CSV table of C-alpha atoms in Angstrom, one decimal:
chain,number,residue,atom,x,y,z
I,800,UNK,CA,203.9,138.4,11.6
I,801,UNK,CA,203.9,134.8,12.9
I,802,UNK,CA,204.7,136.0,16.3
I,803,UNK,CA,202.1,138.4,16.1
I,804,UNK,CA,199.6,136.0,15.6
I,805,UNK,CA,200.8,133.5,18.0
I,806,UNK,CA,200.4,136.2,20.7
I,807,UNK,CA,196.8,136.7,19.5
I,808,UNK,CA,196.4,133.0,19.9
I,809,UNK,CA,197.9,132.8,23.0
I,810,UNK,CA,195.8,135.8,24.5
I,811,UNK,CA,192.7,134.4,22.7
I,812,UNK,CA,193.0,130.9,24.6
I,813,UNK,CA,193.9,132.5,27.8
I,814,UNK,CA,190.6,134.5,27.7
I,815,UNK,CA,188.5,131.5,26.7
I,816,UNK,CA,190.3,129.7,29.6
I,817,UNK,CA,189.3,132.1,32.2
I,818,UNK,CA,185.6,132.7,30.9
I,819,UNK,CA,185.0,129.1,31.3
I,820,UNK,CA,186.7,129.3,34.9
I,821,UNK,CA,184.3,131.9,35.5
I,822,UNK,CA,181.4,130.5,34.4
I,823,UNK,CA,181.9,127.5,36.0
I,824,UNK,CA,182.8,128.8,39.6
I,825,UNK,CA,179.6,130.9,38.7
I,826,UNK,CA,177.4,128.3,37.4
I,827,UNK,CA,176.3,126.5,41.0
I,828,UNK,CA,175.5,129.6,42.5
I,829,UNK,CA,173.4,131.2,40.3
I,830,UNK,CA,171.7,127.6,40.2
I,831,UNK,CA,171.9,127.6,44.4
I,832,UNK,CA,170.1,131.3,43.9
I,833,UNK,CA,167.6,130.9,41.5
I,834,UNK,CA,163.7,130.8,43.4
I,835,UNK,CA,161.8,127.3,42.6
I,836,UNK,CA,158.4,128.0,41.2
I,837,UNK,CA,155.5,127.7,43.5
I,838,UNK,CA,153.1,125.0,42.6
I,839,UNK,CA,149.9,126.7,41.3
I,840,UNK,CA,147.1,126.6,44.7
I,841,UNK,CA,144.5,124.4,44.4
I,842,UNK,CA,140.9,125.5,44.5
I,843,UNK,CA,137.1,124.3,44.1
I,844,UNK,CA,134.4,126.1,41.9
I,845,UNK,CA,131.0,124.9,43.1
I,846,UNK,CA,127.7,125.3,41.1
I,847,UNK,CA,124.3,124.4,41.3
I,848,UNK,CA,120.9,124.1,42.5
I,849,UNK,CA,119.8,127.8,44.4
I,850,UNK,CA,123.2,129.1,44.1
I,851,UNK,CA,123.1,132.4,41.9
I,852,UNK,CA,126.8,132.2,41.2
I,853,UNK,CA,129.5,130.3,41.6
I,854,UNK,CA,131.7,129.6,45.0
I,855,UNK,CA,134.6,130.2,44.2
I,856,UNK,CA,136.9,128.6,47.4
I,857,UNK,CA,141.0,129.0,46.7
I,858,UNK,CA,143.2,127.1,49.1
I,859,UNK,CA,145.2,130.3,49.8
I,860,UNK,CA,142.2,131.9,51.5
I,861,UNK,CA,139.7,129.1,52.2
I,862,UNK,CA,142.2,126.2,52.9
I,863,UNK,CA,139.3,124.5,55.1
I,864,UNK,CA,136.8,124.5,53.0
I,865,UNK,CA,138.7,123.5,49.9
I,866,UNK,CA,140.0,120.7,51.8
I,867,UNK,CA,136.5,119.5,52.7
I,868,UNK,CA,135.2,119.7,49.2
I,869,UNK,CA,138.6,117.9,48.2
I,870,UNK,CA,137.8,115.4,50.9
I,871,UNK,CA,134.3,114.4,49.3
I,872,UNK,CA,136.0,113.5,46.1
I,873,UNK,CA,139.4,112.5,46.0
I,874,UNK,CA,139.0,108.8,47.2
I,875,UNK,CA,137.4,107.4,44.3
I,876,UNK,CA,138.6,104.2,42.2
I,877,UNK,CA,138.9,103.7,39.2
I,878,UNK,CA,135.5,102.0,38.1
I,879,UNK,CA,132.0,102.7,39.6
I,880,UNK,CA,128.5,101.6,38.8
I,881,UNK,CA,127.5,102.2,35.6
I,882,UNK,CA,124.1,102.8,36.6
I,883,UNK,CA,122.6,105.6,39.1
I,884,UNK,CA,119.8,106.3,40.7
I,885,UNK,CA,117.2,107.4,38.5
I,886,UNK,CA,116.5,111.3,38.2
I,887,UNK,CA,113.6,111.6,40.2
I,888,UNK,CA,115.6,110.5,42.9
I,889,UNK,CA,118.4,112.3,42.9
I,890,UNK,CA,117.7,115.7,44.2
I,891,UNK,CA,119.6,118.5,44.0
I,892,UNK,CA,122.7,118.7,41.7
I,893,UNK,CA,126.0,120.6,42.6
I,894,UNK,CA,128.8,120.3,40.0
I,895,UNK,CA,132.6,120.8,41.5
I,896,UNK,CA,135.5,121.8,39.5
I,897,UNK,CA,139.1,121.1,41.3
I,898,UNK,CA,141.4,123.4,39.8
I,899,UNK,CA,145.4,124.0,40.2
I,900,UNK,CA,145.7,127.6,40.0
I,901,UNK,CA,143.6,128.5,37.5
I,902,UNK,CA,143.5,125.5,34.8
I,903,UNK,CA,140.5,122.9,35.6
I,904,UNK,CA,141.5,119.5,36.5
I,905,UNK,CA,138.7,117.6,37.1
I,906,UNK,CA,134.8,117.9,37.6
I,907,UNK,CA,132.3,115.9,39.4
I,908,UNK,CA,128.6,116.1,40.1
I,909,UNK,CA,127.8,115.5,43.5
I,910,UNK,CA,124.1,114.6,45.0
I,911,UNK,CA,123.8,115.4,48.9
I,912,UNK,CA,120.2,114.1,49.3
I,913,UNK,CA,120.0,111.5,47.0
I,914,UNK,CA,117.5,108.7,47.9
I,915,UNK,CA,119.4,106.2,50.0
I,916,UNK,CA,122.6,108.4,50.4
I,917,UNK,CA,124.6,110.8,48.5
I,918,UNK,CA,126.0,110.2,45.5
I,919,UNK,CA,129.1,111.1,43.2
I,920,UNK,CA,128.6,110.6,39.4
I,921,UNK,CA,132.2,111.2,37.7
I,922,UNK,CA,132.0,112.0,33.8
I,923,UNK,CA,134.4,110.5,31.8
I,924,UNK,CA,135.3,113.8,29.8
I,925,UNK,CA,137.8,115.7,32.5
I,926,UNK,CA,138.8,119.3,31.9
I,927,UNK,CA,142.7,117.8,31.8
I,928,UNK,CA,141.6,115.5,29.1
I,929,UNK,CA,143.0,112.7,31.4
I,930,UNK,CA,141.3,109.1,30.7
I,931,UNK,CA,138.7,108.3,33.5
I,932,UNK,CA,135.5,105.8,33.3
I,933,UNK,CA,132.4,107.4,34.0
I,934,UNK,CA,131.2,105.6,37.0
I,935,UNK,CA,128.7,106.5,40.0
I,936,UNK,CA,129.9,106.5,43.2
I,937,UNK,CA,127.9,105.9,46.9
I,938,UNK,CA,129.3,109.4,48.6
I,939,UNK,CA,130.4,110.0,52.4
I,940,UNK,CA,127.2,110.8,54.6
I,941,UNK,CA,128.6,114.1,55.5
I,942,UNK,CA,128.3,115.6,52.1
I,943,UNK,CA,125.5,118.1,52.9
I,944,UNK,CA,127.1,119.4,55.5
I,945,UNK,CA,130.2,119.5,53.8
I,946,UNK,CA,128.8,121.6,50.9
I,947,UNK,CA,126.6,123.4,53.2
I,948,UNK,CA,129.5,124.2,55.1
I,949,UNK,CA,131.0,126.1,52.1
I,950,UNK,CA,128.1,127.8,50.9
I,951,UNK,CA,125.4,125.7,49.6
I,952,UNK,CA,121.6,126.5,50.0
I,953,UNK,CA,121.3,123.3,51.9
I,954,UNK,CA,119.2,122.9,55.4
I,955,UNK,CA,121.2,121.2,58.3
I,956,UNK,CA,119.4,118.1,58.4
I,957,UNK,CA,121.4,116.1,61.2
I,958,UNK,CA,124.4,116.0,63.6
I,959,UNK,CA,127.4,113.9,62.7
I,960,UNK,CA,129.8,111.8,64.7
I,961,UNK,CA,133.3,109.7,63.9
I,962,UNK,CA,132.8,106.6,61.5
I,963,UNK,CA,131.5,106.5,57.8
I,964,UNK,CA,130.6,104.8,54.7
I,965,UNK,CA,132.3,105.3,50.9
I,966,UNK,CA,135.8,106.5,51.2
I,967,UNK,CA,135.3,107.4,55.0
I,968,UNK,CA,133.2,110.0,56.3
I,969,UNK,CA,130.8,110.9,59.5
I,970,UNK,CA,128.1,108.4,60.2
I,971,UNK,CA,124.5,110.2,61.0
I,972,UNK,CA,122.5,110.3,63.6
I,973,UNK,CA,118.8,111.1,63.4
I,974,UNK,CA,118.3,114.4,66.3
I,975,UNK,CA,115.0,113.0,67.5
I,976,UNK,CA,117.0,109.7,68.2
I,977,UNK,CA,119.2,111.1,70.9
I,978,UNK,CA,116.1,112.5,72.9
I,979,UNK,CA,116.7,110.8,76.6
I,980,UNK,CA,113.3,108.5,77.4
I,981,UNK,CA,111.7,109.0,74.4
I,982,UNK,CA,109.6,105.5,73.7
I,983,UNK,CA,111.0,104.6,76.8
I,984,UNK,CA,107.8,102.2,77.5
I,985,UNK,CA,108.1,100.8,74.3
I,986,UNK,CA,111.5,100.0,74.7
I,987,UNK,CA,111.3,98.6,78.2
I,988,UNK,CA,107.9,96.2,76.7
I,989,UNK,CA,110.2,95.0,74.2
I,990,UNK,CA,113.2,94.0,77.1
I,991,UNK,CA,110.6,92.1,79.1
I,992,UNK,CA,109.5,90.3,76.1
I,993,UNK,CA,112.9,89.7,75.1
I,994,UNK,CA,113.2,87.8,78.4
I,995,UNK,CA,110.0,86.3,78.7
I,996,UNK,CA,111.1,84.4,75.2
I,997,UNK,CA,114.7,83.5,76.4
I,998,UNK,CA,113.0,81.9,79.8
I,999,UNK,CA,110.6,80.2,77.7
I,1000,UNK,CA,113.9,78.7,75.3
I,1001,UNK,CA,115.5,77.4,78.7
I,1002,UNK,CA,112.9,75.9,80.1
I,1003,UNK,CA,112.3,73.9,76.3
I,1004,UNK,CA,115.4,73.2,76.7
I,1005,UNK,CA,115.9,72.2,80.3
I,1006,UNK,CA,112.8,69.6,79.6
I,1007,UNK,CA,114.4,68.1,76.3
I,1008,UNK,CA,117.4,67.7,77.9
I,1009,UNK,CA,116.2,66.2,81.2
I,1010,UNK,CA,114.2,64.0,79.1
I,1011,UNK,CA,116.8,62.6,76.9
I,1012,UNK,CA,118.6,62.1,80.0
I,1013,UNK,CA,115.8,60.0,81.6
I,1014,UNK,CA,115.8,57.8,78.2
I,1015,UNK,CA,119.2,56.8,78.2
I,1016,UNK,CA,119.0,55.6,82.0
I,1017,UNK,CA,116.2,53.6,81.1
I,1018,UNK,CA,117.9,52.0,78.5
I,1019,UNK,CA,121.0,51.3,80.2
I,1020,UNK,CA,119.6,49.5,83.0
């Protein structure tokens, strides 16, 4: 009986032995094998003013416009004014919701023709319940076209070149002021008067100095 048992013991062990040599060969290379989850894509919903229903822009199918909406709103600090423009001012209103896959992250509203520049107004209560000041924030000067870009109702207002304001951006400049020889006169009275005033500031000059100089020899005879 006591040898029975021991050989029960002894088979017992050895099977526990070799599962746990199994197991542990196994073990790295089910861990090797095993797929890494895919981090959820990031997207924008858009509302707002003329827009029927939401744009709905997913980085897996609209990766340049997501990234230009992204662009508008992912520089901002932690504090911004605590005051805005008042409403009349503001213009038209489009809220943006940056998502990862489908949970909401964060939501701005965003004012392309704001009076004296667009503007970013950032609520304190975010869809990811993360702590944020509310704050208003002067936005980059390409944000019409930018939103307009994506979707928006929004008229094409000016062309854009390299430079900016606010977290970087395109600095504007007016179409009718890249017209060749328009208010060319104007221009070229306002050169001549330019130097009409510097030869006047020489010649003042030229006397005061000539002058001065004449007073010293005079005393230092």
């Amino acid at each position: 009986m006591v040898r029975k048992v021991r050989r029960l013991l002894v088979a017992a062990a050895g099977t526990a032995i070799a599962t746990v040599c199994a197991l542990a060969l196994a073990g790295p290379t089910a861990a090797h094998a095993a797929p890494k989850p895919k981090p959820p894509v990031a997207g924008v919903d858009i509302t707002g003013d003329q827009l029927d229903e939401p744009l709905r822009l997913r980085a897996d199918t609209h990766p340049g416009e997501v990234n230009a909406i992204l662009d508008q709103v992912d520089w901002l600090g932690r504090t911004g004014q605590q005051r805005g423009p008042q409403a009349a001012d503001l213009g038209p209103k489009y809220t943006v919701v940056v998502l990862a896959g489908d949970a909401p992250k964060n939501t701005y509203d965003l004012f392309p023709l704001a009076k004296g520049g667009p503007r970013i107004y950032r609520p304190a209560k975010q869809p990811d319940r993360s702590k944020v000041l509310a704050g208003w924030f002067f936005g980059r000067l390409n944000m019409s076209e930018a939103l307009r870009s994506v979707g928006a109702p929004l008229e094409r207002q000016f062309d854009t070149i390299s430079g900016g304001v606010g977290g970087g951006g395109k600095r504007v400049i007016p179409d009718d002021s890249l017209v060749p020889g328009k208010d060319l006169d104007a221009t070229m009275n306002e050169l001549q008067r330019l130097l009409l005033l510097n030869v006047g500031v020489m010649v003042v000059i030229t006397a005061g100095l000539a002058g001065i100089a004449l007073l010293i020899r005079r005393r230092t005879r």
